Short mmCIF file of N, CA and C in Angstrom, two decimals:
data_model
loop_
_atom_site.label_atom_id
_atom_site.label_comp_id
_atom_site.label_asym_id
_atom_site.label_seq_id
_atom_site.Cartn_x
_atom_site.Cartn_y
_atom_site.Cartn_z
N MET U 19 0.70 -1.02 -0.13
CA MET U 19 -0.21 -0.06 0.02
C MET U 19 0.83 1.15 -0.24
N GLY U 20 1.86 1.20 0.60
CA GLY U 20 2.85 2.23 0.70
C GLY U 20 3.28 2.54 -0.63
N VAL U 21 3.78 1.82 -1.63
CA VAL U 21 4.44 2.07 -2.75
C VAL U 21 3.52 2.61 -3.82
N LYS U 22 2.09 1.95 -3.64
CA LYS U 22 0.87 2.86 -4.74
C LYS U 22 0.84 3.96 -3.97
N LEU U 23 0.67 4.67 -2.70
CA LEU U 23 0.81 5.88 -2.21
C LEU U 23 1.67 7.03 -2.69
N THR U 24 2.85 6.30 -2.81
CA THR U 24 3.89 7.27 -3.22
C THR U 24 3.96 7.54 -4.26
N ILE U 25 3.49 6.20 -5.32
CA ILE U 25 3.24 6.67 -6.93
C ILE U 25 2.42 7.63 -6.91
N LEU U 26 1.52 7.82 -6.41
CA LEU U 26 0.10 8.62 -6.50
C LEU U 26 0.43 10.00 -6.13
N LEU U 27 1.21 10.18 -5.05
CA LEU U 27 1.62 11.46 -4.63
C LEU U 27 2.78 11.90 -5.67
N ASP U 28 3.54 11.01 -6.14
CA ASP U 28 4.38 11.64 -7.17
C ASP U 28 4.12 12.18 -8.33
N PHE U 29 3.21 11.01 -8.73
CA PHE U 29 2.41 11.65 -9.78
C PHE U 29 1.43 13.11 -9.61
N LEU U 30 0.93 13.13 -8.75
CA LEU U 30 -0.04 14.37 -8.12
C LEU U 30 1.07 15.66 -8.14
N CYS U 31 2.23 15.37 -7.67
CA CYS U 31 3.27 16.56 -7.90
C CYS U 31 3.76 16.82 -8.96
N LEU U 32 3.73 15.85 -9.77
CA LEU U 32 4.23 16.17 -11.45
C LEU U 32 3.19 16.71 -12.14
N MET U 33 1.94 16.72 -11.72
CA MET U 33 1.01 16.87 -12.56
C MET U 33 0.83 18.79 -12.23
N VAL U 34 0.92 18.99 -10.68
CA VAL U 34 1.05 20.21 -10.36
C VAL U 34 2.18 21.00 -10.88
N ILE U 35 3.24 20.47 -10.70
CA ILE U 35 4.19 21.25 -11.48
C ILE U 35 4.15 21.73 -13.06
N GLY U 36 3.40 20.54 -13.77
CA GLY U 36 3.14 20.64 -15.23
C GLY U 36 2.00 21.55 -15.47
N CYS U 37 1.28 22.29 -14.46
CA CYS U 37 0.19 23.02 -14.70
C CYS U 37 0.44 24.44 -14.78
N GLY U 38 1.32 24.86 -14.48
CA GLY U 38 1.72 26.27 -14.39
C GLY U 38 2.07 26.81 -15.98
N ARG U 39 2.24 27.81 -16.28
CA ARG U 39 2.45 28.77 -17.58
C ARG U 39 3.85 27.77 -17.77
N ASN U 40 3.88 27.54 -19.28
CA ASN U 40 4.84 27.10 -19.88
C ASN U 40 5.31 27.60 -21.19
N GLU U 41 6.03 27.00 -21.79
CA GLU U 41 6.78 27.29 -22.94
C GLU U 41 5.64 27.50 -24.39
N ARG U 42 4.97 26.20 -24.36
CA ARG U 42 3.87 25.64 -25.25
C ARG U 42 3.04 26.64 -25.32
N MET U 43 2.63 27.33 -23.99
CA MET U 43 1.38 28.03 -23.93
C MET U 43 1.87 29.39 -24.48
N ASP U 44 3.17 29.68 -24.49
CA ASP U 44 3.59 31.17 -24.53
C ASP U 44 3.51 31.24 -25.93
N LEU U 45 4.15 30.06 -26.78
CA LEU U 45 4.37 30.14 -28.15
C LEU U 45 2.73 30.25 -28.98
N LEU U 46 1.56 29.62 -28.54
CA LEU U 46 0.68 29.60 -28.72
C LEU U 46 0.00 30.79 -29.02
N TYR U 47 0.24 31.48 -27.42
CA TYR U 47 -0.18 32.62 -27.05
C TYR U 47 0.42 33.65 -28.52
N ALA U 48 1.74 33.58 -28.76
CA ALA U 48 2.70 34.53 -29.21
C ALA U 48 1.84 34.22 -30.80
N GLN U 49 1.45 32.92 -31.19
CA GLN U 49 1.07 33.00 -32.43
C GLN U 49 -0.45 33.54 -32.89
N ARG U 50 -1.34 33.14 -31.66
CA ARG U 50 -2.66 33.46 -32.11
C ARG U 50 -3.05 34.67 -31.36
N CYS U 51 -2.61 35.21 -30.41
CA CYS U 51 -3.16 36.21 -29.56
C CYS U 51 -2.54 37.26 -29.23
N LEU U 52 -1.33 37.41 -29.48
CA LEU U 52 -0.39 38.59 -28.71
C LEU U 52 -0.29 40.08 -29.77
N SER U 53 -0.77 39.60 -31.09
CA SER U 53 -0.95 40.60 -31.98
C SER U 53 -2.12 41.73 -31.44
N CYS U 54 -3.43 41.16 -31.01
CA CYS U 54 -4.33 41.69 -30.60
C CYS U 54 -4.19 42.22 -29.08
N HIS U 55 -4.06 41.20 -28.05
CA HIS U 55 -4.48 41.12 -27.02
C HIS U 55 -2.85 41.89 -26.13
N GLY U 56 -1.91 41.90 -26.92
CA GLY U 56 -0.44 42.31 -26.22
C GLY U 56 0.35 41.24 -25.50
N PRO U 57 1.41 41.39 -25.00
CA PRO U 57 2.48 40.62 -24.08
C PRO U 57 1.67 40.39 -23.22
N SER U 58 0.74 41.43 -22.31
CA SER U 58 0.26 41.17 -21.05
C SER U 58 -1.20 41.31 -20.92
N GLY U 59 -1.72 40.94 -22.15
CA GLY U 59 -3.27 40.60 -22.03
C GLY U 59 -4.15 41.78 -21.43
N GLN U 60 -3.36 42.98 -21.92
CA GLN U 60 -4.30 44.31 -21.86
C GLN U 60 -4.82 44.78 -23.02
N GLY U 61 -4.91 43.99 -23.93
CA GLY U 61 -5.55 44.86 -25.29
C GLY U 61 -4.66 45.76 -25.82
N ASP U 62 -3.32 45.72 -25.79
CA ASP U 62 -2.75 46.65 -26.38
C ASP U 62 -1.77 46.12 -27.34
N GLY U 63 -1.86 45.04 -28.11
CA GLY U 63 -1.25 44.67 -29.00
C GLY U 63 -0.82 45.58 -30.24
N PRO U 64 -0.16 44.85 -30.98
CA PRO U 64 0.36 45.89 -32.20
C PRO U 64 -0.88 46.36 -33.11
N VAL U 65 -1.59 45.22 -33.09
CA VAL U 65 -2.88 45.32 -34.02
C VAL U 65 -3.99 46.28 -33.46
N ALA U 66 -4.05 46.18 -32.09
CA ALA U 66 -5.18 46.71 -31.44
C ALA U 66 -5.54 47.99 -31.79
N ALA U 67 -4.64 48.90 -32.00
CA ALA U 67 -5.27 50.03 -32.41
C ALA U 67 -5.91 50.20 -33.60
N SER U 68 -5.71 49.64 -34.36
CA SER U 68 -6.39 49.58 -35.88
C SER U 68 -7.59 48.85 -36.07
N LEU U 69 -7.86 48.06 -34.87
CA LEU U 69 -9.25 47.43 -34.76
C LEU U 69 -10.29 48.53 -34.77
N PRO U 70 -11.48 47.99 -35.21
CA PRO U 70 -12.65 49.10 -35.36
C PRO U 70 -13.35 48.68 -33.90
N ALA U 71 -12.89 48.10 -33.04
CA ALA U 71 -13.56 47.79 -31.43
C ALA U 71 -12.62 47.61 -30.75
N ARG U 72 -12.55 47.86 -29.23
CA ARG U 72 -11.59 47.96 -28.22
C ARG U 72 -11.29 46.39 -28.00
N VAL U 73 -10.15 45.95 -27.82
CA VAL U 73 -9.66 44.57 -27.35
C VAL U 73 -9.55 44.75 -25.77
N PRO U 74 -10.39 43.39 -25.32
CA PRO U 74 -10.72 43.43 -23.88
C PRO U 74 -9.46 43.36 -23.17
N ASP U 75 -9.34 43.75 -21.99
CA ASP U 75 -8.00 43.55 -20.96
C ASP U 75 -8.55 42.30 -20.08
N PHE U 76 -7.34 41.07 -19.96
CA PHE U 76 -7.76 39.85 -19.57
C PHE U 76 -8.03 40.34 -17.79
N ARG U 77 -7.58 41.51 -17.19
CA ARG U 77 -7.88 41.56 -16.04
C ARG U 77 -9.32 41.94 -15.58
N ARG U 78 -10.08 42.26 -16.69
CA ARG U 78 -11.51 42.42 -16.18
C ARG U 78 -12.37 41.34 -16.89
N THR U 79 -11.81 40.59 -18.09
CA THR U 79 -12.28 39.75 -18.38
C THR U 79 -12.54 38.53 -17.36
N VAL U 80 -11.23 38.24 -16.57
CA VAL U 80 -11.57 37.26 -15.24
C VAL U 80 -12.27 37.56 -14.28
N GLU U 81 -12.52 38.78 -13.97
CA GLU U 81 -13.43 39.40 -13.17
C GLU U 81 -15.14 39.32 -13.67
N GLN U 82 -15.51 39.43 -14.89
CA GLN U 82 -16.67 39.62 -15.16
C GLN U 82 -16.92 38.16 -15.99
N LYS U 83 -16.43 37.20 -16.34
CA LYS U 83 -16.76 35.95 -17.02
C LYS U 83 -16.33 34.92 -16.47
N SER U 84 -17.14 33.55 -16.62
CA SER U 84 -16.59 32.25 -15.81
C SER U 84 -15.43 31.76 -16.76
N THR U 85 -15.07 30.85 -16.31
CA THR U 85 -14.15 29.95 -17.18
C THR U 85 -14.89 29.22 -18.52
N PRO U 86 -16.07 28.56 -18.05
CA PRO U 86 -16.71 28.62 -19.43
C PRO U 86 -17.15 29.41 -20.63
N GLN U 87 -17.32 30.74 -19.99
CA GLN U 87 -17.51 31.78 -20.83
C GLN U 87 -16.51 32.08 -21.76
N ILE U 88 -15.16 32.11 -21.04
CA ILE U 88 -13.85 32.43 -21.71
C ILE U 88 -13.63 31.53 -22.42
N ARG U 89 -13.77 30.26 -22.24
CA ARG U 89 -13.40 29.15 -23.10
C ARG U 89 -14.67 29.04 -24.54
N ARG U 90 -15.78 29.55 -24.35
CA ARG U 90 -16.54 29.62 -25.24
C ARG U 90 -16.13 30.79 -26.27
N ALA U 91 -15.72 32.04 -25.53
CA ALA U 91 -15.39 33.02 -26.47
C ALA U 91 -14.01 32.66 -27.34
N ILE U 92 -13.05 31.95 -26.93
CA ILE U 92 -11.83 31.45 -27.58
C ILE U 92 -12.39 30.52 -28.81
N ALA U 93 -13.25 29.63 -28.26
CA ALA U 93 -13.56 28.50 -29.39
C ALA U 93 -14.50 28.99 -30.43
N GLU U 94 -15.31 29.60 -30.21
CA GLU U 94 -16.29 30.08 -30.84
C GLU U 94 -16.30 31.44 -31.59
N GLY U 95 -15.53 32.47 -30.90
CA GLY U 95 -15.19 33.66 -31.33
C GLY U 95 -16.33 34.78 -30.52
N ARG U 96 -15.80 36.11 -30.65
CA ARG U 96 -16.81 36.81 -30.06
C ARG U 96 -16.57 38.35 -30.65
N GLY U 97 -17.83 39.14 -31.12
CA GLY U 97 -17.43 40.36 -31.90
C GLY U 97 -16.48 40.32 -32.83
N ILE U 98 -15.27 41.01 -32.97
CA ILE U 98 -14.14 40.97 -33.93
C ILE U 98 -13.04 39.75 -33.66
N MET U 99 -13.01 39.02 -32.65
CA MET U 99 -12.56 38.00 -32.40
C MET U 99 -12.76 36.66 -33.03
N PRO U 100 -11.52 36.31 -33.82
CA PRO U 100 -12.20 35.16 -34.87
C PRO U 100 -12.48 33.75 -33.63
N ALA U 101 -12.94 33.03 -34.20
CA ALA U 101 -13.31 31.66 -33.55
C ALA U 101 -12.12 30.88 -33.72
N PHE U 102 -11.27 30.23 -32.71
CA PHE U 102 -10.12 29.46 -32.64
C PHE U 102 -10.57 27.82 -32.67
N GLY U 103 -11.78 27.78 -32.42
CA GLY U 103 -12.25 26.30 -32.35
C GLY U 103 -11.54 25.24 -33.47
N PRO U 104 -11.98 25.69 -34.43
CA PRO U 104 -11.72 24.83 -35.86
C PRO U 104 -9.83 24.71 -35.84
N ALA U 105 -9.20 25.40 -35.42
CA ALA U 105 -7.88 25.70 -35.66
C ALA U 105 -7.13 25.09 -34.59
N LEU U 106 -7.92 25.19 -33.34
CA LEU U 106 -7.13 24.55 -32.06
C LEU U 106 -7.37 23.07 -31.51
N ARG U 107 -6.96 22.32 -31.08
CA ARG U 107 -7.23 21.34 -30.49
C ARG U 107 -7.73 21.89 -28.90
N PRO U 108 -8.54 20.66 -28.34
CA PRO U 108 -9.22 21.20 -27.14
C PRO U 108 -8.27 21.47 -26.09
N ALA U 109 -7.01 20.75 -26.11
CA ALA U 109 -6.00 20.84 -25.14
C ALA U 109 -5.49 22.29 -24.85
N GLU U 110 -5.25 22.53 -26.46
CA GLU U 110 -4.84 24.12 -26.92
C GLU U 110 -5.74 25.48 -26.19
N ILE U 111 -6.90 24.84 -26.62
CA ILE U 111 -8.23 26.06 -25.85
C ILE U 111 -8.12 25.95 -24.60
N THR U 112 -7.70 24.67 -23.90
CA THR U 112 -7.67 24.92 -22.43
C THR U 112 -6.20 25.67 -21.81
N ASP U 113 -5.44 25.67 -22.75
CA ASP U 113 -3.99 26.33 -22.32
C ASP U 113 -4.53 27.74 -22.66
N MET U 114 -5.06 28.46 -23.71
CA MET U 114 -5.43 29.58 -23.85
C MET U 114 -6.41 30.29 -22.54
N VAL U 115 -7.15 29.38 -22.32
CA VAL U 115 -7.84 29.69 -20.91
C VAL U 115 -6.83 30.06 -20.08
N GLN U 116 -6.11 29.09 -19.54
CA GLN U 116 -5.27 29.33 -18.56
C GLN U 116 -4.32 30.34 -18.80
N MET U 117 -3.68 30.70 -20.23
CA MET U 117 -2.83 32.05 -20.42
C MET U 117 -3.51 33.12 -19.76
N VAL U 118 -5.25 33.23 -20.23
CA VAL U 118 -5.93 34.55 -20.02
C VAL U 118 -6.16 34.59 -18.73
N ARG U 119 -5.83 33.35 -17.58
CA ARG U 119 -5.82 33.54 -16.47
C ARG U 119 -4.49 33.91 -15.67
N PHE U 120 -3.49 33.55 -16.20
CA PHE U 120 -2.06 33.41 -16.11
C PHE U 120 -1.91 35.12 -15.95
N LEU U 121 -1.94 35.93 -17.54
CA LEU U 121 -1.64 36.99 -17.98
C LEU U 121 -2.79 38.28 -16.83
N SER U 122 -4.12 37.61 -16.70
CA SER U 122 -4.61 38.46 -16.12
C SER U 122 -4.30 38.73 -14.41
N ARG U 123 -3.40 38.18 -13.88
CA ARG U 123 -2.85 38.45 -12.53
C ARG U 123 -1.62 39.52 -12.55
N GLU U 124 -1.25 39.74 -13.83
CA GLU U 124 -0.17 40.81 -13.94
C GLU U 124 -0.72 41.96 -13.54
N GLY U 125 -0.43 42.70 -12.87
CA GLY U 125 -0.52 44.34 -12.40
C GLY U 125 -1.53 44.44 -11.75
N ARG U 126 -2.32 43.35 -10.94
CA ARG U 126 -3.54 43.48 -10.34
C ARG U 126 -3.23 42.70 -9.04
N ASN U 127 -3.97 43.14 -7.90
CA ASN U 127 -4.27 42.38 -6.67
C ASN U 127 -5.09 41.20 -6.71
N ILE U 128 -4.51 40.07 -6.77
CA ILE U 128 -5.48 39.01 -6.92
C ILE U 128 -5.99 38.56 -5.74
N SER U 129 -7.27 37.86 -5.68
CA SER U 129 -8.15 37.59 -4.68
C SER U 129 -7.39 36.37 -4.25
N TRP U 130 -7.56 35.84 -2.65
CA TRP U 130 -6.94 34.73 -2.29
C TRP U 130 -6.94 33.43 -2.83
N TRP U 131 -8.16 33.24 -3.38
CA TRP U 131 -8.45 31.83 -3.92
C TRP U 131 -7.79 31.81 -5.10
N GLU U 132 -7.23 32.58 -5.89
CA GLU U 132 -6.69 32.67 -7.32
C GLU U 132 -5.40 32.44 -6.93
N LYS U 133 -4.58 32.18 -5.99
CA LYS U 133 -3.49 31.65 -5.57
C LYS U 133 -3.28 30.31 -5.66
N TYR U 134 -4.65 29.68 -5.57
CA TYR U 134 -4.76 28.11 -5.51
C TYR U 134 -5.11 27.84 -6.95
N ASP U 135 -5.12 28.53 -8.19
CA ASP U 135 -5.96 28.35 -9.38
C ASP U 135 -5.24 27.29 -9.91
N THR U 136 -3.93 27.21 -9.83
CA THR U 136 -3.02 26.07 -10.42
C THR U 136 -3.53 24.54 -9.91
N LEU U 137 -3.38 24.75 -8.53
CA LEU U 137 -3.97 23.71 -8.00
C LEU U 137 -5.09 22.89 -8.53
N VAL U 138 -6.14 23.78 -8.66
CA VAL U 138 -7.53 23.28 -8.97
C VAL U 138 -7.33 22.75 -10.21
N VAL U 139 -6.68 23.56 -11.66
CA VAL U 139 -6.68 23.06 -12.51
C VAL U 139 -5.90 21.38 -12.62
N ALA U 140 -4.86 21.64 -11.79
CA ALA U 140 -4.43 20.26 -12.00
C ALA U 140 -5.08 19.13 -11.29
N HIS U 141 -5.93 19.73 -10.31
CA HIS U 141 -7.04 18.44 -9.88
C HIS U 141 -8.00 18.19 -10.89
N CYS U 142 -8.19 18.90 -11.76
CA CYS U 142 -9.38 18.89 -12.53
C CYS U 142 -8.98 17.99 -13.93
N ASN U 143 -7.47 18.01 -14.14
CA ASN U 143 -7.02 17.53 -15.48
C ASN U 143 -6.34 16.04 -15.00
N VAL U 144 -6.56 15.70 -13.63
CA VAL U 144 -5.67 14.53 -13.68
C VAL U 144 -7.06 13.35 -13.76
N PRO U 145 -6.63 12.39 -14.77
CA PRO U 145 -7.45 11.52 -14.92
C PRO U 145 -7.97 10.55 -13.74
N TRP U 146 -8.80 11.09 -12.99
CA TRP U 146 -9.12 10.06 -11.81
C TRP U 146 -9.79 8.83 -12.22
N GLU U 147 -10.22 8.52 -13.21
CA GLU U 147 -11.08 7.32 -13.50
C GLU U 147 -9.59 6.36 -13.72
N LEU U 148 -8.58 6.78 -14.65
CA LEU U 148 -7.37 6.02 -14.54
C LEU U 148 -6.93 5.43 -13.22
N VAL U 149 -6.62 6.69 -12.67
CA VAL U 149 -5.84 6.44 -11.40
C VAL U 149 -6.30 5.88 -10.37
N LEU U 150 -7.68 6.14 -10.28
CA LEU U 150 -8.20 5.17 -8.94
C LEU U 150 -8.93 3.94 -9.61
N GLY U 151 -8.56 3.74 -10.93
CA GLY U 151 -8.75 2.02 -11.42
C GLY U 151 -10.40 2.00 -11.84
N TYR U 152 -10.94 3.20 -12.11
CA TYR U 152 -12.32 3.28 -12.59
C TYR U 152 -12.52 2.85 -14.31
N ASP U 153 -11.52 2.76 -14.85
CA ASP U 153 -11.54 2.72 -15.82
C ASP U 153 -12.07 1.22 -16.65
N GLU U 154 -11.95 0.08 -15.50
CA GLU U 154 -12.35 -1.17 -16.00
C GLU U 154 -13.71 -1.19 -16.57
N PRO U 155 -13.70 -1.80 -17.92
CA PRO U 155 -15.23 -1.94 -18.69
C PRO U 155 -16.31 -2.61 -17.72
N LYS U 156 -17.38 -2.18 -17.85
CA LYS U 156 -18.55 -2.80 -17.37
C LYS U 156 -18.89 -3.99 -17.89
N GLU U 157 -19.39 -5.21 -17.12
CA GLU U 157 -19.60 -6.46 -17.29
C GLU U 157 -21.04 -6.20 -18.31
N LYS U 158 -20.95 -7.03 -19.27
CA LYS U 158 -22.20 -6.50 -20.25
C LYS U 158 -23.38 -7.68 -19.71
N GLN U 159 -24.39 -7.30 -19.73
CA GLN U 159 -25.84 -7.88 -19.15
C GLN U 159 -26.46 -8.69 -20.31
N GLN U 160 -26.37 -10.03 -19.84
CA GLN U 160 -26.90 -11.04 -20.69
C GLN U 160 -28.54 -10.64 -20.86
N PRO U 161 -28.97 -10.72 -22.41
CA PRO U 161 -30.30 -10.53 -22.59
C PRO U 161 -31.19 -11.70 -22.03
#
């Protein structure tokens, strides 16, 4: 039992470490978002001034929108923002939702619960059914 617990704890630690901002997320943000949203997500990218509408500041976005609303805006587009759902895999959209959250913390006082956001993301992304052994197929019922 001790070995299984140690393996599980090691796995969870790796998940938490891997849930922070990373190079893959930065690259994707630079390719898809930086030109409008800017390097810090404040809507001050090089293209933003030439757009017909104001680009949102991520600091306000996370205060006014839920995570599913942010995900939907990225996937389906909103206003002048194009839909990235056809171009990005679901995991990449999740990365962009996290980038909105990471960038929104720059230059503002964060709420106490936001300090634990990475742990929440890590917990929600763990394939618990595999870790806990719930992935076994159900027995077929005989008619």
